[in-house]
mmCIF file of C-alpha atoms and ligand atoms in Angstrom:
data_model
loop_
_atom_site.group_PDB
_atom_site.id
_atom_site.type_symbol
_atom_site.label_atom_id
_atom_site.label_comp_id
_atom_site.label_asym_id
_atom_site.label_seq_id
_atom_site.Cartn_x
_atom_site.Cartn_y
_atom_site.Cartn_z
ATOM 1 C CA MET A 1 106.212 -78.344 22.553
ATOM 2 C CA THR A 2 107.529 -78.464 18.997
ATOM 3 C CA SER A 3 108.587 -75.341 17.163
ATOM 4 C CA LEU A 4 106.483 -73.733 14.490
ATOM 5 C CA VAL A 5 107.272 -71.422 11.591
ATOM 6 C CA VAL A 6 104.629 -69.235 10.001
ATOM 7 C CA ASP A 7 106.077 -68.546 6.583
ATOM 8 C CA ASN A 8 105.123 -66.403 3.600
ATOM 9 C CA ILE A 9 103.556 -63.611 5.691
ATOM 10 C CA GLY A 10 102.735 -60.635 3.431
ATOM 11 C CA THR A 11 102.652 -58.120 6.308
ATOM 12 C CA LEU A 12 103.828 -58.974 9.813
ATOM 13 C CA LEU A 13 102.971 -56.448 12.531
ATOM 14 C CA THR A 14 105.208 -56.978 15.544
ATOM 15 C CA ASN A 15 104.677 -53.783 17.599
ATOM 16 C CA ASP A 16 108.420 -54.014 18.141
ATOM 17 C CA PRO A 17 109.676 -50.517 17.266
ATOM 18 C CA ASP A 18 113.185 -51.893 16.751
ATOM 19 C CA ALA A 19 111.900 -54.243 14.063
ATOM 20 C CA GLY A 20 110.769 -52.019 11.270
ATOM 21 C CA ALA A 21 108.719 -49.089 10.080
ATOM 22 C CA GLY A 22 106.886 -47.129 12.827
ATOM 23 C CA ALA A 23 105.504 -48.144 16.216
ATOM 24 C CA THR A 24 103.836 -51.208 14.679
ATOM 25 C CA GLY A 25 107.221 -52.651 13.619
ATOM 26 C CA VAL A 26 106.104 -53.885 10.206
ATOM 27 C CA VAL A 27 108.086 -56.540 8.332
ATOM 28 C CA ARG A 28 107.072 -57.436 4.755
ATOM 29 C CA ASP A 29 107.497 -60.909 3.208
ATOM 30 C CA ALA A 30 108.217 -62.218 6.661
ATOM 31 C CA ALA A 31 108.402 -65.395 8.706
ATOM 32 C CA LEU A 32 107.706 -65.903 12.417
ATOM 33 C CA VAL A 33 109.227 -68.721 14.465
ATOM 34 C CA VAL A 34 107.725 -69.932 17.738
ATOM 35 C CA ASP A 35 109.072 -72.336 20.353
ATOM 36 C CA SER A 36 107.661 -73.344 23.741
ATOM 37 C CA GLY A 37 104.853 -70.806 23.421
ATOM 38 C CA ARG A 38 107.149 -67.827 22.772
ATOM 39 C CA VAL A 39 108.374 -65.919 19.723
ATOM 40 C CA VAL A 40 111.992 -66.948 19.082
ATOM 41 C CA TRP A 41 112.615 -65.299 15.718
ATOM 42 C CA PHE A 42 110.989 -63.078 13.106
ATOM 43 C CA GLY A 43 112.327 -61.344 10.031
ATOM 44 C CA PRO A 44 112.475 -61.483 6.235
ATOM 45 C CA ARG A 45 111.451 -64.981 5.170
ATOM 46 C CA ASP A 46 114.588 -65.448 3.093
ATOM 47 C CA ASP A 47 116.639 -65.195 6.296
ATOM 48 C CA GLN A 48 114.634 -67.650 8.398
ATOM 49 C CA PRO A 49 116.482 -70.266 10.429
ATOM 50 C CA GLU A 50 116.283 -73.883 9.251
ATOM 51 C CA GLY A 51 115.014 -76.909 11.084
ATOM 52 C CA THR A 52 111.576 -76.097 12.478
ATOM 53 C CA ASP A 53 109.105 -78.968 12.972
ATOM 54 C CA GLU A 54 105.816 -77.506 11.802
ATOM 55 C CA ARG A 55 105.230 -75.085 8.960
ATOM 56 C CA VAL A 56 102.199 -72.908 8.215
ATOM 57 C CA ASP A 57 101.951 -71.093 4.866
ATOM 58 C CA ALA A 58 100.356 -67.666 5.400
ATOM 59 C CA GLU A 59 99.899 -67.331 1.613
ATOM 60 C CA GLY A 60 100.885 -63.662 1.606
ATOM 61 C CA ARG A 61 98.293 -62.676 4.195
ATOM 62 C CA ALA A 62 98.820 -60.522 7.309
ATOM 63 C CA VAL A 63 99.803 -61.683 10.801
ATOM 64 C CA ILE A 64 99.173 -59.424 13.794
ATOM 65 C CA PRO A 65 99.513 -59.795 17.592
ATOM 66 C CA GLY A 66 96.387 -61.187 19.282
ATOM 67 C CA PHE A 67 94.062 -58.446 20.508
ATOM 68 C CA VAL A 68 94.357 -57.454 24.164
ATOM 69 C CA ASP A 69 90.879 -56.469 25.330
ATOM 70 C CA SER A 70 91.589 -54.621 28.567
ATOM 71 C CA HIS A 71 87.994 -53.782 29.559
ATOM 72 C CA ALA A 72 85.071 -56.230 29.709
ATOM 73 C CA HIS A 73 82.239 -57.200 32.045
ATOM 74 C CA LEU A 74 81.575 -60.873 31.320
ATOM 75 C CA VAL A 75 80.140 -62.374 34.522
ATOM 76 C CA PHE A 76 76.420 -61.706 34.300
ATOM 77 C CA ALA A 77 73.075 -63.306 33.594
ATOM 78 C CA GLY A 78 70.192 -62.151 31.428
ATOM 79 C CA ASP A 79 70.257 -59.573 28.681
ATOM 80 C CA ARG A 80 68.930 -56.038 28.210
ATOM 81 C CA THR A 81 67.302 -56.299 24.792
ATOM 82 C CA GLY A 82 64.306 -54.244 25.964
ATOM 83 C CA GLU A 83 66.551 -51.448 27.250
ATOM 84 C CA PHE A 84 68.455 -51.447 23.947
ATOM 85 C CA ALA A 85 65.238 -51.233 21.913
ATOM 86 C CA ALA A 86 63.965 -48.375 24.099
ATOM 87 C CA ARG A 87 67.283 -46.575 23.635
ATOM 88 C CA MET A 88 67.101 -46.939 19.877
ATOM 89 C CA ALA A 89 63.616 -45.400 20.131
ATOM 90 C CA GLY A 90 65.128 -42.341 21.825
ATOM 91 C CA LYS A 91 65.557 -43.103 25.542
ATOM 92 C CA ALA A 92 68.958 -41.998 26.925
ATOM 93 C CA TYR A 93 71.457 -44.479 28.436
ATOM 94 C CA SER A 94 71.958 -44.161 32.181
ATOM 95 C CA ALA A 95 73.882 -46.096 34.844
ATOM 96 C CA GLY A 96 70.550 -47.251 36.319
ATOM 97 C CA GLY A 97 70.152 -50.146 33.855
ATOM 98 C CA ILE A 98 72.970 -51.973 35.635
ATOM 99 C CA ALA A 99 70.522 -52.832 38.462
ATOM 100 C CA SER A 100 68.476 -55.169 36.252
ATOM 101 C CA THR A 101 71.594 -57.198 35.406
ATOM 102 C CA VAL A 102 72.489 -57.254 39.110
ATOM 103 C CA ALA A 103 69.113 -58.847 39.942
ATOM 104 C CA ALA A 104 69.509 -61.490 37.208
ATOM 105 C CA THR A 105 73.119 -62.238 38.198
ATOM 106 C CA ARG A 106 72.304 -62.686 41.886
ATOM 107 C CA ALA A 107 69.537 -65.120 40.932
ATOM 108 C CA ALA A 108 71.747 -67.190 38.603
ATOM 109 C CA ASP A 109 73.699 -70.269 39.644
ATOM 110 C CA GLU A 110 77.454 -70.670 39.184
ATOM 111 C CA PRO A 111 77.352 -73.174 36.299
ATOM 112 C CA SER A 112 75.197 -70.867 34.193
ATOM 113 C CA LEU A 113 77.327 -67.792 34.966
ATOM 114 C CA GLY A 114 80.455 -69.798 34.113
ATOM 115 C CA ALA A 115 78.925 -71.115 30.882
ATOM 116 C CA ASN A 116 77.931 -67.598 29.774
ATOM 117 C CA LEU A 117 81.427 -66.328 30.551
ATOM 118 C CA ARG A 118 83.133 -69.155 28.650
ATOM 119 C CA ALA A 119 80.861 -68.616 25.633
ATOM 120 C CA LEU A 120 81.813 -64.919 25.538
ATOM 121 C CA VAL A 121 85.536 -65.663 25.940
ATOM 122 C CA ALA A 122 85.291 -68.217 23.088
ATOM 123 C CA GLU A 123 83.450 -65.660 20.944
ATOM 124 C CA ALA A 124 86.190 -63.094 21.644
ATOM 125 C CA LEU A 125 88.923 -65.615 20.815
ATOM 126 C CA ALA A 126 87.257 -66.405 17.487
ATOM 127 C CA SER A 127 87.536 -62.727 16.568
ATOM 128 C CA GLY A 128 91.208 -62.588 17.541
ATOM 129 C CA THR A 129 91.219 -61.659 21.236
ATOM 130 C CA THR A 130 93.900 -63.677 23.020
ATOM 131 C CA THR A 131 93.794 -61.807 26.350
ATOM 132 C CA ILE A 132 90.654 -60.389 27.932
ATOM 133 C CA GLU A 133 90.196 -58.559 31.205
ATOM 134 C CA CYS A 134 87.056 -59.373 33.188
ATOM 135 C CA LYS A 135 85.365 -57.334 35.913
ATOM 136 C CA SER A 136 82.890 -58.229 38.621
ATOM 137 C CA GLY A 137 80.231 -55.595 39.295
ATOM 138 C CA TYR A 138 76.901 -57.333 38.804
ATOM 139 C CA GLY A 139 76.856 -59.006 42.239
ATOM 140 C CA LEU A 140 77.247 -56.065 44.640
ATOM 141 C CA THR A 141 77.193 -58.149 47.839
ATOM 142 C CA ALA A 142 80.351 -59.572 49.408
ATOM 143 C CA PHE A 143 79.202 -63.076 48.495
ATOM 144 C CA ASP A 144 78.105 -62.283 44.923
ATOM 145 C CA GLU A 145 81.168 -60.182 44.073
ATOM 146 C CA ALA A 146 83.587 -62.834 45.384
ATOM 147 C CA ARG A 147 81.642 -65.481 43.473
ATOM 148 C CA SER A 148 81.856 -63.414 40.261
ATOM 149 C CA LEU A 149 85.618 -62.975 40.666
ATOM 150 C CA GLN A 150 86.175 -66.670 41.287
ATOM 151 C CA ILE A 151 84.221 -67.471 38.141
ATOM 152 C CA ALA A 152 86.159 -64.796 36.190
ATOM 153 C CA SER A 153 89.474 -66.305 37.380
ATOM 154 C CA SER A 154 88.527 -69.588 35.739
ATOM 155 C CA ALA A 155 88.675 -67.946 32.289
ATOM 156 C CA THR A 156 91.263 -65.145 32.518
ATOM 157 C CA ASP A 157 94.171 -63.986 34.661
ATOM 158 C CA GLU A 158 93.217 -60.300 34.350
ATOM 159 C CA VAL A 159 90.465 -60.039 36.945
ATOM 160 C CA THR A 160 89.093 -56.758 38.305
ATOM 161 C CA TYR A 161 87.097 -56.104 41.464
ATOM 162 C CA LEU A 162 84.289 -53.671 40.575
ATOM 163 C CA GLY A 163 82.149 -53.776 43.722
ATOM 164 C CA ALA A 164 81.721 -50.016 43.153
ATOM 165 C CA HIS A 165 79.809 -50.357 39.877
ATOM 166 C CA LEU A 166 76.527 -48.978 41.226
ATOM 167 C CA VAL A 167 74.875 -48.401 44.607
ATOM 168 C CA PRO A 168 72.567 -51.443 44.795
ATOM 169 C CA PRO A 169 68.852 -50.904 45.471
ATOM 170 C CA GLU A 170 69.059 -52.114 49.103
ATOM 171 C CA PHE A 171 71.502 -49.239 49.808
ATOM 172 C CA ALA A 172 69.410 -46.564 48.023
ATOM 173 C CA GLY A 173 70.086 -43.182 49.671
ATOM 174 C CA ARG A 174 72.999 -44.683 51.657
ATOM 175 C CA ALA A 175 75.829 -44.547 49.150
ATOM 176 C CA ASP A 176 78.505 -43.880 51.780
ATOM 177 C CA ASP A 177 77.424 -46.948 53.744
ATOM 178 C CA TYR A 178 77.735 -49.007 50.572
ATOM 179 C CA VAL A 179 81.227 -47.592 49.940
ATOM 180 C CA GLU A 180 82.201 -48.721 53.450
ATOM 181 C CA LEU A 181 81.070 -52.240 52.575
ATOM 182 C CA VAL A 182 83.013 -52.122 49.274
ATOM 183 C CA CYS A 183 86.149 -50.999 51.133
ATOM 184 C CA GLY A 184 85.650 -53.343 54.084
ATOM 185 C CA GLU A 185 83.981 -56.737 54.235
ATOM 186 C CA MET A 186 83.487 -56.980 50.461
ATOM 187 C CA LEU A 187 87.141 -56.110 49.760
ATOM 188 C CA ASP A 188 88.232 -58.763 52.283
ATOM 189 C CA ALA A 189 86.177 -61.349 50.397
ATOM 190 C CA CYS A 190 87.311 -60.214 46.944
ATOM 191 C CA ALA A 191 90.974 -59.200 47.161
ATOM 192 C CA PRO A 192 92.317 -62.785 46.947
ATOM 193 C CA PHE A 193 90.677 -63.296 43.541
ATOM 194 C CA ALA A 194 91.565 -60.044 41.727
ATOM 195 C CA ARG A 195 94.596 -58.187 40.375
ATOM 196 C CA TRP A 196 92.815 -54.863 39.814
ATOM 197 C CA VAL A 197 90.314 -52.562 41.544
ATOM 198 C CA ASP A 198 87.913 -50.385 39.525
ATOM 199 C CA VAL A 199 85.146 -47.864 40.273
ATOM 200 C CA PHE A 200 82.449 -46.280 38.083
ATOM 201 C CA CYS A 201 83.118 -42.587 38.765
ATOM 202 C CA ASP A 202 80.286 -40.809 36.997
ATOM 203 C CA ARG A 203 76.868 -39.237 37.234
ATOM 204 C CA GLY A 204 74.460 -41.735 38.867
ATOM 205 C CA ALA A 205 77.327 -43.839 40.225
ATOM 206 C CA PHE A 206 80.204 -42.757 42.556
ATOM 207 C CA ASP A 207 81.626 -39.270 43.202
ATOM 208 C CA ARG A 208 85.217 -38.057 43.543
ATOM 209 C CA ASP A 209 85.717 -38.840 47.245
ATOM 210 C CA GLN A 210 83.935 -42.175 47.112
ATOM 211 C CA SER A 211 85.923 -43.213 44.033
ATOM 212 C CA ARG A 212 89.235 -42.251 45.533
ATOM 213 C CA HIS A 213 88.381 -44.068 48.760
ATOM 214 C CA VAL A 214 87.539 -47.271 46.852
ATOM 215 C CA LEU A 215 90.736 -47.199 44.765
ATOM 216 C CA GLU A 216 92.961 -46.405 47.747
ATOM 217 C CA ALA A 217 91.358 -49.146 49.847
ATOM 218 C CA GLY A 218 91.960 -51.611 47.001
ATOM 219 C CA ALA A 219 95.547 -50.409 46.573
ATOM 220 C CA SER A 220 96.186 -50.912 50.304
ATOM 221 C CA ARG A 221 95.351 -54.583 49.689
ATOM 222 C CA GLY A 222 97.676 -54.891 46.687
ATOM 223 C CA LEU A 223 95.099 -54.318 43.934
ATOM 224 C CA ILE A 224 96.137 -51.916 41.168
ATOM 225 C CA PRO A 225 93.641 -49.128 40.365
ATOM 226 C CA ARG A 226 91.860 -48.597 37.057
ATOM 227 C CA ILE A 227 88.708 -46.510 36.651
ATOM 228 C CA HIS A 228 85.563 -45.859 34.618
ATOM 229 C CA ALA A 229 85.973 -42.118 34.057
ATOM 230 C CA ASN A 230 84.124 -39.332 32.243
ATOM 231 C CA GLN A 231 81.787 -41.593 30.263
ATOM 232 C CA LEU A 232 78.443 -39.878 30.790
ATOM 233 C CA GLY A 233 79.649 -36.317 31.276
ATOM 234 C CA PRO A 234 82.526 -34.156 32.509
ATOM 235 C CA GLY A 235 83.685 -35.096 36.002
ATOM 236 C CA PRO A 236 86.541 -35.899 38.358
ATOM 237 C CA GLY A 237 87.311 -39.437 37.103
ATOM 238 C CA VAL A 238 90.509 -38.671 35.200
ATOM 239 C CA GLU A 239 91.776 -36.448 38.020
ATOM 240 C CA VAL A 240 91.238 -39.291 40.504
ATOM 241 C CA ALA A 241 92.907 -41.770 38.121
ATOM 242 C CA VAL A 242 96.060 -39.694 37.841
ATOM 243 C CA ALA A 243 96.109 -38.867 41.584
ATOM 244 C CA VAL A 244 96.115 -42.565 42.556
ATOM 245 C CA GLY A 245 98.432 -43.639 39.700
ATOM 246 C CA ALA A 246 95.776 -45.763 37.986
ATOM 247 C CA ALA A 247 96.980 -48.020 35.168
ATOM 248 C CA SER A 248 94.106 -46.853 32.988
ATOM 249 C CA ALA A 249 91.252 -44.335 32.797
ATOM 250 C CA ASP A 250 88.508 -45.873 30.697
ATOM 251 C CA HIS A 251 85.862 -44.199 28.468
ATOM 252 C CA CYS A 252 87.282 -40.596 28.557
ATOM 253 C CA SER A 253 84.389 -39.317 26.431
ATOM 254 C CA TYR A 254 84.124 -35.908 28.133
ATOM 255 C CA LEU A 255 87.527 -34.437 28.952
ATOM 256 C CA SER A 256 88.638 -30.935 29.938
ATOM 257 C CA ASP A 257 91.969 -29.520 28.790
ATOM 258 C CA SER A 258 93.362 -30.160 32.254
ATOM 259 C CA ASP A 259 92.228 -33.813 32.084
ATOM 260 C CA VAL A 260 94.143 -34.227 28.810
ATOM 261 C CA ASP A 261 97.226 -32.507 30.270
ATOM 262 C CA ALA A 262 97.054 -34.664 33.398
ATOM 263 C CA LEU A 263 96.893 -37.851 31.325
ATOM 264 C CA ALA A 264 99.745 -36.675 29.096
ATOM 265 C CA SER A 265 102.054 -36.117 32.036
ATOM 266 C CA SER A 266 101.149 -39.386 33.776
ATOM 267 C CA SER A 267 101.633 -43.099 33.134
ATOM 268 C CA THR A 268 97.851 -43.619 33.041
ATOM 269 C CA VAL A 269 96.623 -45.042 29.729
ATOM 270 C CA ALA A 270 93.393 -43.618 28.225
ATOM 271 C CA THR A 271 91.292 -46.625 27.207
ATOM 272 C CA LEU A 272 88.664 -45.740 24.639
ATOM 273 C CA LEU A 273 85.569 -47.930 24.213
ATOM 274 C CA PRO A 274 83.940 -46.839 20.946
ATOM 275 C CA ALA A 275 81.512 -49.779 20.859
ATOM 276 C CA ALA A 276 79.855 -48.263 23.959
ATOM 277 C CA GLU A 277 79.297 -44.942 22.167
ATOM 278 C CA PHE A 278 78.072 -46.859 19.111
ATOM 279 C CA SER A 279 75.599 -48.899 21.184
ATOM 280 C CA THR A 280 74.375 -46.015 23.321
ATOM 281 C CA ARG A 281 74.286 -43.569 20.392
ATOM 282 C CA SER A 282 76.579 -41.166 22.250
ATOM 283 C CA PRO A 283 79.364 -38.847 21.089
ATOM 284 C CA TYR A 284 82.693 -40.621 20.547
ATOM 285 C CA PRO A 285 85.745 -39.619 22.595
ATOM 286 C CA ASP A 286 88.220 -37.286 20.907
ATOM 287 C CA ALA A 287 91.051 -39.705 20.169
ATOM 288 C CA ARG A 288 92.985 -37.224 18.029
ATOM 289 C CA ARG A 289 93.150 -34.717 20.893
ATOM 290 C CA LEU A 290 94.575 -37.395 23.208
ATOM 291 C CA LEU A 291 97.081 -38.650 20.632
ATOM 292 C CA ALA A 292 98.187 -35.109 19.784
ATOM 293 C CA ALA A 293 98.872 -34.506 23.486
ATOM 294 C CA GLY A 294 101.034 -37.636 23.657
ATOM 295 C CA VAL A 295 98.625 -39.721 25.776
ATOM 296 C CA THR A 296 98.938 -43.512 25.444
ATOM 297 C CA VAL A 297 95.621 -44.715 23.983
ATOM 298 C CA ALA A 298 94.179 -48.244 24.254
ATOM 299 C CA LEU A 299 91.053 -49.611 22.582
ATOM 300 C CA ALA A 300 88.814 -52.164 24.311
ATOM 301 C CA SER A 301 85.352 -53.655 23.810
ATOM 302 C CA ASP A 302 83.643 -52.847 27.160
ATOM 303 C CA CYS A 303 81.636 -55.997 26.465
ATOM 304 C CA ASN A 304 78.629 -55.940 28.836
ATOM 305 C CA PRO A 305 74.898 -56.584 28.443
ATOM 306 C CA GLY A 306 73.939 -52.901 28.792
ATOM 307 C CA SER A 307 76.077 -50.366 27.014
ATOM 308 C CA SER A 308 78.168 -52.488 24.610
ATOM 309 C CA PHE A 309 77.153 -56.086 23.965
ATOM 310 C CA THR A 310 79.984 -57.038 21.629
ATOM 311 C CA THR A 311 83.253 -58.957 22.030
ATOM 312 C CA SER A 312 84.546 -57.805 18.642
ATOM 313 C CA MET A 313 87.855 -55.935 18.666
ATOM 314 C CA PRO A 314 87.722 -55.701 14.837
ATOM 315 C CA LEU A 315 84.485 -53.711 15.278
ATOM 316 C CA CYS A 316 86.250 -51.427 17.790
ATOM 317 C CA ILE A 317 89.084 -50.889 15.307
ATOM 318 C CA ALA A 318 86.662 -50.102 12.490
ATOM 319 C CA LEU A 319 84.838 -47.571 14.695
ATOM 320 C CA ALA A 320 88.107 -46.042 15.910
ATOM 321 C CA VAL A 321 89.250 -45.503 12.324
ATOM 322 C CA ARG A 322 85.976 -44.467 10.744
ATOM 323 C CA GLU A 323 84.391 -42.495 13.608
ATOM 324 C CA MET A 324 87.345 -41.376 15.755
ATOM 325 C CA ARG A 325 89.816 -40.690 12.960
ATOM 326 C CA MET A 326 92.560 -42.935 14.275
ATOM 327 C CA SER A 327 94.808 -44.252 11.515
ATOM 328 C CA PRO A 328 94.615 -48.024 10.899
ATOM 329 C CA ASP A 329 98.133 -48.333 12.386
ATOM 330 C CA GLU A 330 97.178 -46.362 15.506
ATOM 331 C CA ALA A 331 93.986 -48.380 15.999
ATOM 332 C CA LEU A 332 95.771 -51.716 15.579
ATOM 333 C CA TRP A 333 98.499 -50.653 18.047
ATOM 334 C CA SER A 334 95.909 -49.458 20.580
ATOM 335 C CA ALA A 335 93.945 -52.731 20.340
ATOM 336 C CA THR A 336 97.093 -54.798 20.977
ATOM 337 C CA LYS A 337 100.081 -53.053 22.578
ATOM 338 C CA GLY A 338 97.892 -50.265 24.005
ATOM 339 C CA GLY A 339 95.715 -52.845 25.766
ATOM 340 C CA ALA A 340 98.831 -54.574 27.075
ATOM 341 C CA GLU A 341 100.110 -51.261 28.478
ATOM 342 C CA ALA A 342 96.726 -50.660 30.125
ATOM 343 C CA LEU A 343 97.210 -54.049 31.808
ATOM 344 C CA ARG A 344 100.884 -53.350 32.572
ATOM 345 C CA ARG A 345 101.983 -56.382 30.572
ATOM 346 C CA ASP A 346 104.959 -56.469 28.227
ATOM 347 C CA ASP A 347 104.683 -60.155 27.296
ATOM 348 C CA ILE A 348 101.515 -59.718 25.218
ATOM 349 C CA GLY A 349 100.288 -57.281 22.556
ATOM 350 C CA ASN A 350 103.558 -57.594 20.641
ATOM 351 C CA LEU A 351 105.539 -60.223 18.760
ATOM 352 C CA ALA A 352 109.070 -59.194 19.715
ATOM 353 C CA VAL A 353 111.487 -62.034 20.461
ATOM 354 C CA GLY A 354 110.543 -63.389 23.895
ATOM 355 C CA ALA A 355 106.895 -62.303 23.721
ATOM 356 C CA ARG A 356 104.069 -64.787 24.197
ATOM 357 C CA ALA A 357 103.208 -66.346 20.838
ATOM 358 C CA ASP A 358 99.649 -64.976 20.721
ATOM 359 C CA PHE A 359 98.921 -64.047 17.117
ATOM 360 C CA VAL A 360 96.250 -63.869 14.446
ATOM 361 C CA LEU A 361 96.385 -64.757 10.758
ATOM 362 C CA LEU A 362 94.064 -62.432 8.857
ATOM 363 C CA ARG A 363 92.143 -63.384 5.763
ATOM 364 C CA ALA A 364 93.512 -60.192 4.199
ATOM 365 C CA PRO A 365 96.834 -58.847 2.942
ATOM 366 C CA SER A 366 97.012 -56.152 5.630
ATOM 367 C CA HIS A 367 95.499 -55.017 8.927
ATOM 368 C CA VAL A 368 94.004 -51.998 7.129
ATOM 369 C CA HIS A 369 91.241 -54.351 5.969
ATOM 370 C CA LEU A 370 89.945 -54.515 9.568
ATOM 371 C CA ALA A 371 88.615 -50.981 9.029
ATOM 372 C CA TYR A 372 88.258 -51.126 5.257
ATOM 373 C CA ARG A 373 85.977 -54.210 5.384
ATOM 374 C CA PRO A 374 83.891 -53.590 8.532
ATOM 375 C CA GLY A 375 81.674 -56.408 9.757
ATOM 376 C CA VAL A 376 83.470 -59.078 7.723
ATOM 377 C CA GLN A 377 85.054 -62.043 9.558
ATOM 378 C CA LEU A 378 88.698 -61.531 8.592
ATOM 379 C CA VAL A 379 90.213 -63.737 11.301
ATOM 380 C CA ALA A 380 91.456 -66.894 9.557
ATOM 381 C CA ALA A 381 93.210 -68.513 12.541
ATOM 382 C CA VAL A 382 94.341 -67.670 16.077
ATOM 383 C CA TRP A 383 97.328 -69.027 18.058
ATOM 384 C CA ARG A 384 97.585 -68.629 21.820
ATOM 385 C CA GLN A 385 100.892 -69.413 23.487
ATOM 386 C CA GLY A 386 101.953 -70.992 20.218
ATOM 387 C CA LYS A 387 98.951 -73.323 20.024
ATOM 388 C CA LEU A 388 96.376 -73.149 17.255
ATOM 389 C CA CYS A 389 92.958 -72.438 18.812
ATOM 390 C CA GLY A 390 89.612 -73.879 17.770
HETATM 391 O O1 NIG B 1 81.464 -49.547 31.065
HETATM 392 N N1 NIG B 1 79.977 -47.632 32.820
HETATM 393 C C1 NIG B 1 79.772 -48.550 33.585
HETATM 394 N N2 NIG B 1 79.759 -49.836 33.280
HETATM 395 C C2 NIG B 1 79.482 -50.326 31.989
HETATM 396 C C3 NIG B 1 78.039 -50.409 31.714
HETATM 397 C C4 NIG B 1 77.450 -51.512 32.419
HETATM 398 C C5 NIG B 1 76.012 -51.707 32.127
HETATM 399 O O2 NIG B 1 75.293 -50.832 31.566
HETATM 400 O O3 NIG B 1 75.579 -52.804 32.507
HETATM 401 C C6 NIG B 1 80.250 -49.559 30.938
HETATM 402 O O4 NIG B 1 79.693 -48.999 29.989
HETATM 403 FE FE1 FE B 2 82.806 -50.781 31.555
#
């Protein structure tokens, strides 16, 4: 692969704290040099090394790391337009809607599930997402969950086993029996295709003991825990996350003081999903309280057909800034480096020397425009592993 220099960058955000002002490592009037899919140099453009093969003129615009979307549910069929319309007319969101997507997903064939997944991944890429995590959770049989994970693996290397998304209708009233399946035969079928194990620990889904059992069973097979926690109300999700050393506790909309303290003294990232609150018309999580306590905060889309049908990380950033009072710098960091930390990756979400050359040229002089100009397509071009996409 030939080397590339992106020159004349007005604002370069590296997320390399050694590089410049603040955690986002900002360099003004910068250049970025890429070779063999990795960052090999960045700095003031006047100091750039000579002799690169290809040159891109950023025309004074901003370059940021590609977004790392660490929470998405992309293997499904059908949509839930009717449920959304009913919700906008006043009906509350509940976990129960998941069952209708489960029925549609079981009935769908592999090519159509794969095509839907690829379309969503392409949509995410067009809005700047260069890494996306993908969960199963709409199959809920050993066969359908393993099939979902195999399909997910064809589009991303961050694949999560979420057999414990909901107790499926055929196990109604027998939740513990279903948990045994999730931790037994279904785990056997799924473990080879996933890196992570997840559980929906909430009202209408799985309780403390069931959730812990699922995460520990997954961990015993080499899967790393992450969890849907405290989305619909207060509950034990965060406690379970910290007890099992989960990489991330996701949603965190209803937290007690002890939940916040537990997160602050752990390595578990709090992943906030403001597009879910936006789409379910629910109260946003208290990001400022988490940040003040020193918790590492990530932002992700939660793209799924029920509670958050968007792949747009710029939307999540705009909501985080406007509704959750994160600063534009905090929101940008959480949507890039924060997501990488939630996925325990140090090669993405930053543009330090040696990092993967996943980056976005904005049609704007700074990343602040992502919140300042909500709903506007500000992504001018995206590079993944040093290659221009699209
Ligand atoms: O993260 N909370 C559980 N899972 C999804 C919702 C899935 C659905 O409604 O289909 C979420 O919001
Ligand atoms: Fe989710």
